[in-house]
Each structure stands twice: as C-alpha cells, then as structure tokens.
C-alpha cells in the first residue's frame, strides 16, 4: 500500500483505518507544515520506514504515522512507486 495523501492545506491532521485481508492499518497523518501533499516521514509500529510503501501484513493491528511537509530533493517517480506497490500487493494476494 502506498501512502501519499493529497489534502487541503488547512487540515492539521486526520486518521483513517484501512483493513486489508486479515490486517488492520490505523493511519494517522500529521500536517504541521500545512501543506497539501509531500510525505516527509512514515513510521510503521513505531519504526521509521524508508520510502512510502507500507509493508503487507497478514494479520494484526498496525499503527502507521505519516508526516507531511516540504519535500526537498526526494528521488523516484510516483508512477514507478505505484507499480512497485501494485506488484507487491499482487504477489501478497495471489502468491
């Protein structure tokens, strides 16, 4: 699952719960810089994540904290990350 929210800059935070198969992802997005988009950090179960693709879990409840802000010098292309995420999900679901 790719986390890359695009929201009104007036929102300072929001939360959403996403259930995928046997796992529950409790996603909390913090927007202290009042931007519309731009993920600067993600933590999954308290551990920093490199990138914006949330790992697939078969079960359990997982806390995801996303911080938005000004992104400077970030590499990679959105389309490429989307393809990678879709491939990971397909492999997880269909084997």
PDB file of C-alpha atoms in Angstrom:
ATOM      1  CA  UNK A   1       0.000   0.000   0.000  1.00  0.00           C
ATOM      2  CA  UNK A   2       1.358   3.403  -0.972  1.00  0.00           C
ATOM      3  CA  UNK A   3       0.690   6.308   1.365  1.00  0.00           C
ATOM      4  CA  UNK A   4       0.850   9.658  -0.428  1.00  0.00           C
ATOM      5  CA  UNK A   5      -2.098  11.793   0.719  1.00  0.00           C
ATOM      6  CA  UNK A   6      -3.196  14.955  -1.022  1.00  0.00           C
ATOM      7  CA  UNK A   7      -5.375  17.032   1.324  1.00  0.00           C
ATOM      8  CA  UNK A   8      -6.494  20.630   1.880  1.00  0.00           C
ATOM      9  CA  UNK A   9      -3.611  22.556   3.432  1.00  0.00           C
ATOM     10  CA  UNK A  10      -5.978  23.746   6.176  1.00  0.00           C
ATOM     11  CA  UNK A  11      -6.100  20.219   7.660  1.00  0.00           C
ATOM     12  CA  UNK A  12      -3.619  19.793  10.503  1.00  0.00           C
ATOM     13  CA  UNK A  13      -4.217  16.036  10.822  1.00  0.00           C
ATOM     14  CA  UNK A  14      -6.577  13.182  10.064  1.00  0.00           C
ATOM     15  CA  UNK A  15      -6.879   9.466  10.750  1.00  0.00           C
ATOM     16  CA  UNK A  16      -8.234   6.552   8.789  1.00  0.00           C
ATOM     17  CA  UNK A  17      -8.484   2.818   9.411  1.00  0.00           C
ATOM     18  CA  UNK A  18      -7.823   0.517   6.465  1.00  0.00           C
ATOM     19  CA  UNK A  19      -8.457  -3.229   6.620  1.00  0.00           C
ATOM     20  CA  UNK A  20      -6.674  -5.409   4.093  1.00  0.00           C
ATOM     21  CA  UNK A  21      -7.298  -9.104   4.357  1.00  0.00           C
ATOM     22  CA  UNK A  22      -6.504 -10.067   7.971  1.00  0.00           C
ATOM     23  CA  UNK A  23      -4.591  -6.902   8.919  1.00  0.00           C
ATOM     24  CA  UNK A  24      -5.784  -3.539  10.179  1.00  0.00           C
ATOM     25  CA  UNK A  25      -3.798  -0.389   9.437  1.00  0.00           C
ATOM     26  CA  UNK A  26      -4.516   2.596  11.685  1.00  0.00           C
ATOM     27  CA  UNK A  27      -3.144   5.512   9.690  1.00  0.00           C
ATOM     28  CA  UNK A  28      -2.631   8.908  11.311  1.00  0.00           C
ATOM     29  CA  UNK A  29      -1.469  11.791   9.103  1.00  0.00           C
ATOM     30  CA  UNK A  30       0.130  14.869  10.713  1.00  0.00           C
ATOM     31  CA  UNK A  31       0.316  18.105   8.717  1.00  0.00           C
ATOM     32  CA  UNK A  32       2.070  20.659  10.936  1.00  0.00           C
ATOM     33  CA  UNK A  33       3.530  22.496   7.916  1.00  0.00           C
ATOM     34  CA  UNK A  34       0.043  22.997   6.435  1.00  0.00           C
ATOM     35  CA  UNK A  35       0.911  21.598   3.006  1.00  0.00           C
ATOM     36  CA  UNK A  36      -1.398  19.820   0.566  1.00  0.00           C
ATOM     37  CA  UNK A  37       0.974  16.946  -0.164  1.00  0.00           C
ATOM     38  CA  UNK A  38       4.505  15.692   0.375  1.00  0.00           C
ATOM     39  CA  UNK A  39       5.329  12.812   2.704  1.00  0.00           C
ATOM     40  CA  UNK A  40       8.499  13.530   4.693  1.00  0.00           C
ATOM     41  CA  UNK A  41       8.377  10.513   7.013  1.00  0.00           C
ATOM     42  CA  UNK A  42       6.429   7.372   7.791  1.00  0.00           C
ATOM     43  CA  UNK A  43       6.599   5.129  10.838  1.00  0.00           C
ATOM     44  CA  UNK A  44       5.031   1.684  10.993  1.00  0.00           C
ATOM     45  CA  UNK A  45       4.546   0.333  14.504  1.00  0.00           C
ATOM     46  CA  UNK A  46       6.971   2.996  15.740  1.00  0.00           C
ATOM     47  CA  UNK A  47       9.746   2.068  13.294  1.00  0.00           C
ATOM     48  CA  UNK A  48      10.860   4.531  10.578  1.00  0.00           C
ATOM     49  CA  UNK A  49      10.064   3.398   7.052  1.00  0.00           C
ATOM     50  CA  UNK A  50      12.339   4.046   4.094  1.00  0.00           C
ATOM     51  CA  UNK A  51      10.016   5.230   1.324  1.00  0.00           C
ATOM     52  CA  UNK A  52       6.241   5.377   1.193  1.00  0.00           C
ATOM     53  CA  UNK A  53       5.248   1.754   0.588  1.00  0.00           C
ATOM     54  CA  UNK A  54       3.693   0.219   3.696  1.00  0.00           C
ATOM     55  CA  UNK A  55       4.652  -3.453   4.091  1.00  0.00           C
ATOM     56  CA  UNK A  56       1.961  -6.092   3.755  1.00  0.00           C
ATOM     57  CA  UNK A  57       0.979  -7.852   6.967  1.00  0.00           C
ATOM     58  CA  UNK A  58      -1.127 -10.995   7.067  1.00  0.00           C
ATOM     59  CA  UNK A  59      -2.700 -10.181  10.431  1.00  0.00           C
ATOM     60  CA  UNK A  60      -2.699  -7.863  13.415  1.00  0.00           C
ATOM     61  CA  UNK A  61      -3.250  -4.183  14.079  1.00  0.00           C
ATOM     62  CA  UNK A  62      -0.554  -1.839  12.797  1.00  0.00           C
ATOM     63  CA  UNK A  63      -0.069   1.824  13.651  1.00  0.00           C
ATOM     64  CA  UNK A  64       1.071   3.995  10.740  1.00  0.00           C
ATOM     65  CA  UNK A  65       2.174   7.592  11.373  1.00  0.00           C
ATOM     66  CA  UNK A  66       2.636   9.799   8.315  1.00  0.00           C
ATOM     67  CA  UNK A  67       4.183  13.261   8.492  1.00  0.00           C
ATOM     68  CA  UNK A  68       3.562  15.725   5.672  1.00  0.00           C
ATOM     69  CA  UNK A  69       5.861  18.644   4.905  1.00  0.00           C
ATOM     70  CA  UNK A  70       8.031  20.305   2.315  1.00  0.00           C
ATOM     71  CA  UNK A  71       9.835  17.623   0.321  1.00  0.00           C
ATOM     72  CA  UNK A  72      13.278  18.675  -0.924  1.00  0.00           C
ATOM     73  CA  UNK A  73      15.475  16.531  -3.144  1.00  0.00           C
ATOM     74  CA  UNK A  74      13.360  13.412  -2.975  1.00  0.00           C
ATOM     75  CA  UNK A  75      14.171  10.858  -5.665  1.00  0.00           C
ATOM     76  CA  UNK A  76      11.930   8.461  -7.522  1.00  0.00           C
ATOM     77  CA  UNK A  77       8.849   8.786  -9.643  1.00  0.00           C
ATOM     78  CA  UNK A  78       5.281   8.414  -8.428  1.00  0.00           C
ATOM     79  CA  UNK A  79       4.360   6.058 -11.272  1.00  0.00           C
ATOM     80  CA  UNK A  80       7.341   3.834 -10.503  1.00  0.00           C
ATOM     81  CA  UNK A  81       6.423   3.616  -6.803  1.00  0.00           C
ATOM     82  CA  UNK A  82       2.813   2.840  -7.729  1.00  0.00           C
ATOM     83  CA  UNK A  83       3.901  -0.029  -9.978  1.00  0.00           C
ATOM     84  CA  UNK A  84       6.168  -1.405  -7.237  1.00  0.00           C
ATOM     85  CA  UNK A  85       3.350  -1.200  -4.686  1.00  0.00           C
ATOM     86  CA  UNK A  86       0.855  -2.837  -7.033  1.00  0.00           C
ATOM     87  CA  UNK A  87       3.326  -5.660  -7.733  1.00  0.00           C
ATOM     88  CA  UNK A  88       3.907  -6.229  -4.011  1.00  0.00           C
ATOM     89  CA  UNK A  89       0.159  -6.325  -3.341  1.00  0.00           C
ATOM     90  CA  UNK A  90      -0.449  -8.693  -6.243  1.00  0.00           C
ATOM     91  CA  UNK A  91       2.277 -11.051  -5.002  1.00  0.00           C
ATOM     92  CA  UNK A  92       0.894 -10.909  -1.455  1.00  0.00           C
ATOM     93  CA  UNK A  93      -2.657 -11.655  -2.574  1.00  0.00           C
ATOM     94  CA  UNK A  94      -2.090 -14.135  -5.408  1.00  0.00           C
ATOM     95  CA  UNK A  95       1.295 -15.571  -4.439  1.00  0.00           C
TER      96      UNK A  95
END
